[in-house]
Coordinates of C-alpha atoms and ligand atoms in Angstrom, one line a residue:
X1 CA 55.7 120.2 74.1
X2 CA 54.1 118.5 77.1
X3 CA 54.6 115.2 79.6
X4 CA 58.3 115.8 78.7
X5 CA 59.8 112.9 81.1
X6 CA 63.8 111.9 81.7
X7 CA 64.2 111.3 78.5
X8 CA 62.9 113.6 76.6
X9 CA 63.5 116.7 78.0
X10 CA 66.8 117.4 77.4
X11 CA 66.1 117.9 73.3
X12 CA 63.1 120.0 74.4
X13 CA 65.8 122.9 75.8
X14 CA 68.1 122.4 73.6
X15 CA 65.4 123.2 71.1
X16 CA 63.7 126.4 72.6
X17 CA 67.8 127.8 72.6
X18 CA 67.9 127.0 69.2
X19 CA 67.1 130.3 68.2
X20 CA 70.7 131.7 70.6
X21 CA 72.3 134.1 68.1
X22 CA 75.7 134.2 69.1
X23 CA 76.9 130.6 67.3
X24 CA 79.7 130.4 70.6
X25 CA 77.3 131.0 73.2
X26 CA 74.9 128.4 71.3
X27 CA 77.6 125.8 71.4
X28 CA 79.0 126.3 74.8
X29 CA 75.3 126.6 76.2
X30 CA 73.6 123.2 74.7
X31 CA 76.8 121.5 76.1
X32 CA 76.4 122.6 79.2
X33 CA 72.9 121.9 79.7
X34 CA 73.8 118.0 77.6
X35 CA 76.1 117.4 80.0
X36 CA 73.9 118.8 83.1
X37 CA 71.4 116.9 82.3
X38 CA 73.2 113.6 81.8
X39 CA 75.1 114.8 85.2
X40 CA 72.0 114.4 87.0
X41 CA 70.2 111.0 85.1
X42 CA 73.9 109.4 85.8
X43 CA 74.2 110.1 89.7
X44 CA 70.1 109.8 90.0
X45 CA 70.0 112.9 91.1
X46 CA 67.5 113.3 94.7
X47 CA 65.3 116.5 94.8
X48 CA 67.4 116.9 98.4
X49 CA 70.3 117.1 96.7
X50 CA 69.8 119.2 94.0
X51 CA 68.6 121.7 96.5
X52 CA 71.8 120.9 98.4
X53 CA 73.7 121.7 95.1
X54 CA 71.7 125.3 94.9
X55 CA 72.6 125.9 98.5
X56 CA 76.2 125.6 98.5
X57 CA 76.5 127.8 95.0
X58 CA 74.2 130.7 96.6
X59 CA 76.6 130.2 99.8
X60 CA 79.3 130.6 97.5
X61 CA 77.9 133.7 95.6
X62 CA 76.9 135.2 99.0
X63 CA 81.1 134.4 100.4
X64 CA 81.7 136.4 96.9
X65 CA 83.2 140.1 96.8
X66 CA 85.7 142.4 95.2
X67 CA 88.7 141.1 97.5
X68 CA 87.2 136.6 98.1
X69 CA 86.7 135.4 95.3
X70 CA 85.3 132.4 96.3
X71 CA 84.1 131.3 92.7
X72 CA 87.1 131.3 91.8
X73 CA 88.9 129.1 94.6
X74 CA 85.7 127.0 94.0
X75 CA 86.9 126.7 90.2
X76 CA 90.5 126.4 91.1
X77 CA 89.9 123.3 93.6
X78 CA 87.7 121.5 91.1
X79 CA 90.6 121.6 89.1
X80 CA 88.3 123.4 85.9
X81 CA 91.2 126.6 86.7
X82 CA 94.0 124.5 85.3
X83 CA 92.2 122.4 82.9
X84 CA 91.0 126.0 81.5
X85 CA 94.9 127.0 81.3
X86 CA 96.0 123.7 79.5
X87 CA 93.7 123.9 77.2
X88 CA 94.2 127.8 76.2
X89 CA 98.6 127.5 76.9
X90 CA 99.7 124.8 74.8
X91 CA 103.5 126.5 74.0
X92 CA 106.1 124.7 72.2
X93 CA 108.7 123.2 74.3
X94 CA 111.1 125.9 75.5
X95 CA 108.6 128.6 76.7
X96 CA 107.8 128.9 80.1
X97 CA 103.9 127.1 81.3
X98 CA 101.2 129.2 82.5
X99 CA 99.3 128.2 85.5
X100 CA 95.8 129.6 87.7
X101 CA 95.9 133.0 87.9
X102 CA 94.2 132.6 91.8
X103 CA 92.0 135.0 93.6
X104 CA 94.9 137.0 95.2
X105 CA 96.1 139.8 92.0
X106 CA 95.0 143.0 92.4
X107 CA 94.2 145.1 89.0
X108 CA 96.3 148.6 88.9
X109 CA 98.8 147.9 92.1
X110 CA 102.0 150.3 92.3
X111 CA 104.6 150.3 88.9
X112 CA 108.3 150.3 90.7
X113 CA 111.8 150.9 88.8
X114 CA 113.9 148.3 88.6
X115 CA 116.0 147.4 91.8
X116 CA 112.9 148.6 94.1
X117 CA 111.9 146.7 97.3
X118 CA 107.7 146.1 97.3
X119 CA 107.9 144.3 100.5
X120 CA 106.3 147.7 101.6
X121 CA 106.3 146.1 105.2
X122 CA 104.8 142.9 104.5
X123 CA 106.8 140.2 106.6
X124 CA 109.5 138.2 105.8
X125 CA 112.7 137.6 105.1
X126 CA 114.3 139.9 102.4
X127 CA 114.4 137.9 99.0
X128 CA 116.5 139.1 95.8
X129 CA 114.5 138.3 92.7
X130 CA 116.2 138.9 89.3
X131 CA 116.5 137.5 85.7
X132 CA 115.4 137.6 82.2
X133 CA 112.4 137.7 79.9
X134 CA 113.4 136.1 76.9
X135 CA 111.6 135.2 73.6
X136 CA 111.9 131.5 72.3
X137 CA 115.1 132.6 69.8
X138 CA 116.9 133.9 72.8
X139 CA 116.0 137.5 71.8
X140 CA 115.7 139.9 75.1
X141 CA 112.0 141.3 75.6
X142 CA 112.6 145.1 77.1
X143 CA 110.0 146.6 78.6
X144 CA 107.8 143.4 79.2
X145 CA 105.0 144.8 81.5
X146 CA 105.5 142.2 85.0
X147 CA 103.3 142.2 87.8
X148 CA 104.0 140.6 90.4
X149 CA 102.3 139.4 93.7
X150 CA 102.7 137.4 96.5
X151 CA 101.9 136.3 100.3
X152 CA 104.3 137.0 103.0
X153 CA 106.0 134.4 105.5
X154 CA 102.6 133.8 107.0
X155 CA 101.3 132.5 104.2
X156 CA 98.7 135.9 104.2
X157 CA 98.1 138.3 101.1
X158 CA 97.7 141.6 101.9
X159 CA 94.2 141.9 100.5
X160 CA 93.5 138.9 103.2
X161 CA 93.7 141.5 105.9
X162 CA 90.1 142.8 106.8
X163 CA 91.7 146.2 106.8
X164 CA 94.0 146.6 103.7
X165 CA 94.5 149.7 102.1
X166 CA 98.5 149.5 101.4
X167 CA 99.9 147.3 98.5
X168 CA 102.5 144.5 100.3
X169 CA 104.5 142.1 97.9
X170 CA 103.1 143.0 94.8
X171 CA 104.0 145.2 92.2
X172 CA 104.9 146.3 88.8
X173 CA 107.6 146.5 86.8
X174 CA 108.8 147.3 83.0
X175 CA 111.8 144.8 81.9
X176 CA 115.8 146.6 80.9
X177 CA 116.4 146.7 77.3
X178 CA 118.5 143.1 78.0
X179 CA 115.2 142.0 78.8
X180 CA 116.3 141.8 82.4
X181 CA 114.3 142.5 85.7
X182 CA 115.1 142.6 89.3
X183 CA 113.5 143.3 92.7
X184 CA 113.6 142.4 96.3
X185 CA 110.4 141.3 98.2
X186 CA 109.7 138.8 100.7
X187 CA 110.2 135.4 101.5
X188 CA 106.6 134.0 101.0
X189 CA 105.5 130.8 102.4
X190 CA 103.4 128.1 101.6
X191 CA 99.3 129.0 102.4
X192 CA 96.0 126.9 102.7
X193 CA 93.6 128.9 100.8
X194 CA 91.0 130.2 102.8
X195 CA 88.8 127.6 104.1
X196 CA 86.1 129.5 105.9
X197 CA 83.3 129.5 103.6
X198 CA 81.9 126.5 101.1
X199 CA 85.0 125.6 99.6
X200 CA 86.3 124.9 102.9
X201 CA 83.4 122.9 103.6
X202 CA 84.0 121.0 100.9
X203 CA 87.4 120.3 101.0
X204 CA 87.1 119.1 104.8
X205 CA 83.7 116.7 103.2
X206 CA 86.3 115.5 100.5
X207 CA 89.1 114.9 103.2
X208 CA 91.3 117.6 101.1
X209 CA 94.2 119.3 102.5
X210 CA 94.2 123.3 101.6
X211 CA 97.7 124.0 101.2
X212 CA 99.2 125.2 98.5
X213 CA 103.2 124.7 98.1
X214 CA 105.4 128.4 98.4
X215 CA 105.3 130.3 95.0
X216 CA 105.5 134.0 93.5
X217 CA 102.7 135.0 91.1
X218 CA 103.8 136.8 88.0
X219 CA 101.7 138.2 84.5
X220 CA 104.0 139.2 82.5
X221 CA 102.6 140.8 78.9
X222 CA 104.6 142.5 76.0
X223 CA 103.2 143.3 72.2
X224 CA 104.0 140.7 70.0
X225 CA 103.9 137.7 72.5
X226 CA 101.5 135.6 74.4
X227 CA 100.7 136.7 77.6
X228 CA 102.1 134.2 80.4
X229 CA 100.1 134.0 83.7
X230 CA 102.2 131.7 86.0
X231 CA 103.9 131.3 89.2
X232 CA 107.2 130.0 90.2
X233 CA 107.5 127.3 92.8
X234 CA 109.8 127.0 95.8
X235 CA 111.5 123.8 95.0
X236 CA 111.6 121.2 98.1
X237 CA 108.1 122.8 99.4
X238 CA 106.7 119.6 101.0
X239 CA 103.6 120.6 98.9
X240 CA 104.7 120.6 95.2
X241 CA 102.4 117.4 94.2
X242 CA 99.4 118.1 96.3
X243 CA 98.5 121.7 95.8
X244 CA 94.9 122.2 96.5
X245 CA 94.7 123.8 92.8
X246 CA 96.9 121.8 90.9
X247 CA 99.1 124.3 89.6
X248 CA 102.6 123.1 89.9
X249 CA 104.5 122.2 86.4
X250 CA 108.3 120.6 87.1
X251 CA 109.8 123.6 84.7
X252 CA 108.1 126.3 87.2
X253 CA 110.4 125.2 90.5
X254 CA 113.3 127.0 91.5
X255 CA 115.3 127.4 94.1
X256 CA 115.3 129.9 96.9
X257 CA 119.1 130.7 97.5
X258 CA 119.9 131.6 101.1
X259 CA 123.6 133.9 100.8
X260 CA 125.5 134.5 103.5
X261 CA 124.2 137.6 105.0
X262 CA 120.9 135.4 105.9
X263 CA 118.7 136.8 102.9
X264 CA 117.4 134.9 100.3
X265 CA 118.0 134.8 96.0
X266 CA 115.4 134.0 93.3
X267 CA 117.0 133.9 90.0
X268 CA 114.6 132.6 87.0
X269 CA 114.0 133.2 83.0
X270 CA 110.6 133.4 81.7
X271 CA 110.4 132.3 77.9
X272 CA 107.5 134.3 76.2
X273 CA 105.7 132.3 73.4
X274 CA 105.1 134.8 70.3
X275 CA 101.7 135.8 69.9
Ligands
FE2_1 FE1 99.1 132.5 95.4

């Protein structure tokens, strides 16, 4: 087809995909380029801009690596992280939520007994972690699969320093046949994600904040249930309803119990969903 103008050429590349094989990737694909399309007829897209647009996702492929993942910060601040999660994690009431997985886990990291300290050096003060995985019924989960990660009182990961090579805060670890886990790590803070490459710039153009409130990550898989990806939340973290990803659910907070002897106590239940 030729002289395809604004109107017309939309149906002309949906049509030449209409021979895509894989039905999914037909579906998702002709939405994408419908709503791309429309995209740019609604906001009268300028030639300047689009280039604009091109500039700032090759900035963000060339801010890309094995350890920044800036694609996916880039996801996570749109908010298309957690949309992505709700629509995949619907659970019935009772289980624990899922939330963005982040650009901080680290495939393979160290498998620790129960009881073990993964601080490994990372800074901060010492925190007690402990409770159960449970399924919906009540029944315990032994030997749930947990990994765990977090950033240390600076707010810094330790794949953020330019010269990691040890695992700091993070860890593995196979649940007690009550289902019951415990470790002591660190006393993480609340962090702005990094902010020195495109998504920076376009939080500081969108007059965004970059902090997200104190958490611990956890993934957490067992046969037979759903996997959870999730975090929980430091509860009073002056944070909690403006994280710059949007991943804070209400039944994720807990509190960070100081004792006595000036360390601190983490005590929560994740409810599994069956698979
Ligand atoms: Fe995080």
């Amino acid at each position: 087809m030729r002289n395809l103008s604004e109107d017309t050429i939309t149906q002309e590349v949906l049509d030449r995909i209409a021979g895509t094989k894989n039905e999914r990737t037909k579906e998702v694909l002709s939405e994408l380029i419908q709503h791309l399309h429309d995209f740019a007829r609604k906001v009268r897209l300028t030639e300047q801009e689009w280039l604009q647009g091109i500039e700032f996702l090759t900035a963000v492929g060339h801010k890309t690596d094995e350890k920044r993942h800036e694609f996916i910060l880039l996801s996570d601040t749109l908010g298309l992280s957690m949309l992505t999660v709700c629509i995949n994690n619907s659970k019935p009431v009772g289980c624990t939520e899922a939330t963005v997985f982040g650009p901080f886990h680290v495939p393979n990291a160290p498998e620790f007994a129960l009881g073990a300290d993964i601080a490994n050096g990372a800074k901060g003060s010492a925190c007690h972690v402990s409770g159960r995985v449970l399924g919906l019924k009540g029944e315990a989960i032994e030997n749930a699969h947990m990994d765990v990660w977090q950033a240390d009182e600076e707010g810094v990961y330790d794949v953020q320093n330019p010269n990691f090579t040890e695992h700091r805060a993070r860890g593995i670890f196979r649940t007690a046949p009550d289902g019951s886990y415990r470790f002591t790590t660190v006393v993480g803070e609340s962090y702005p994600i990094p902010t020195d490459g495109p998504v920076g710039d376009m939080l500081a153009a969108t007059g965004r904040h970059p902090w997200r409130p104190a958490h611990l990550h956890f993934k957490i898989t067992a046969p037979g249930y759903q996997t959870l990806v999730t975090h929980v939340f430091r509860e009073g973290d002056k944070y909690l309803d403006s994280d710059a990803v949007f991943g804070v659910r209400e039944n994720l907070i807990a509190p960070w119990t100081k004792n006595a002897d000036g360390e601190f106590s983490l005590k929560y239940d994740f409810i599994l969903n069956r698979a």
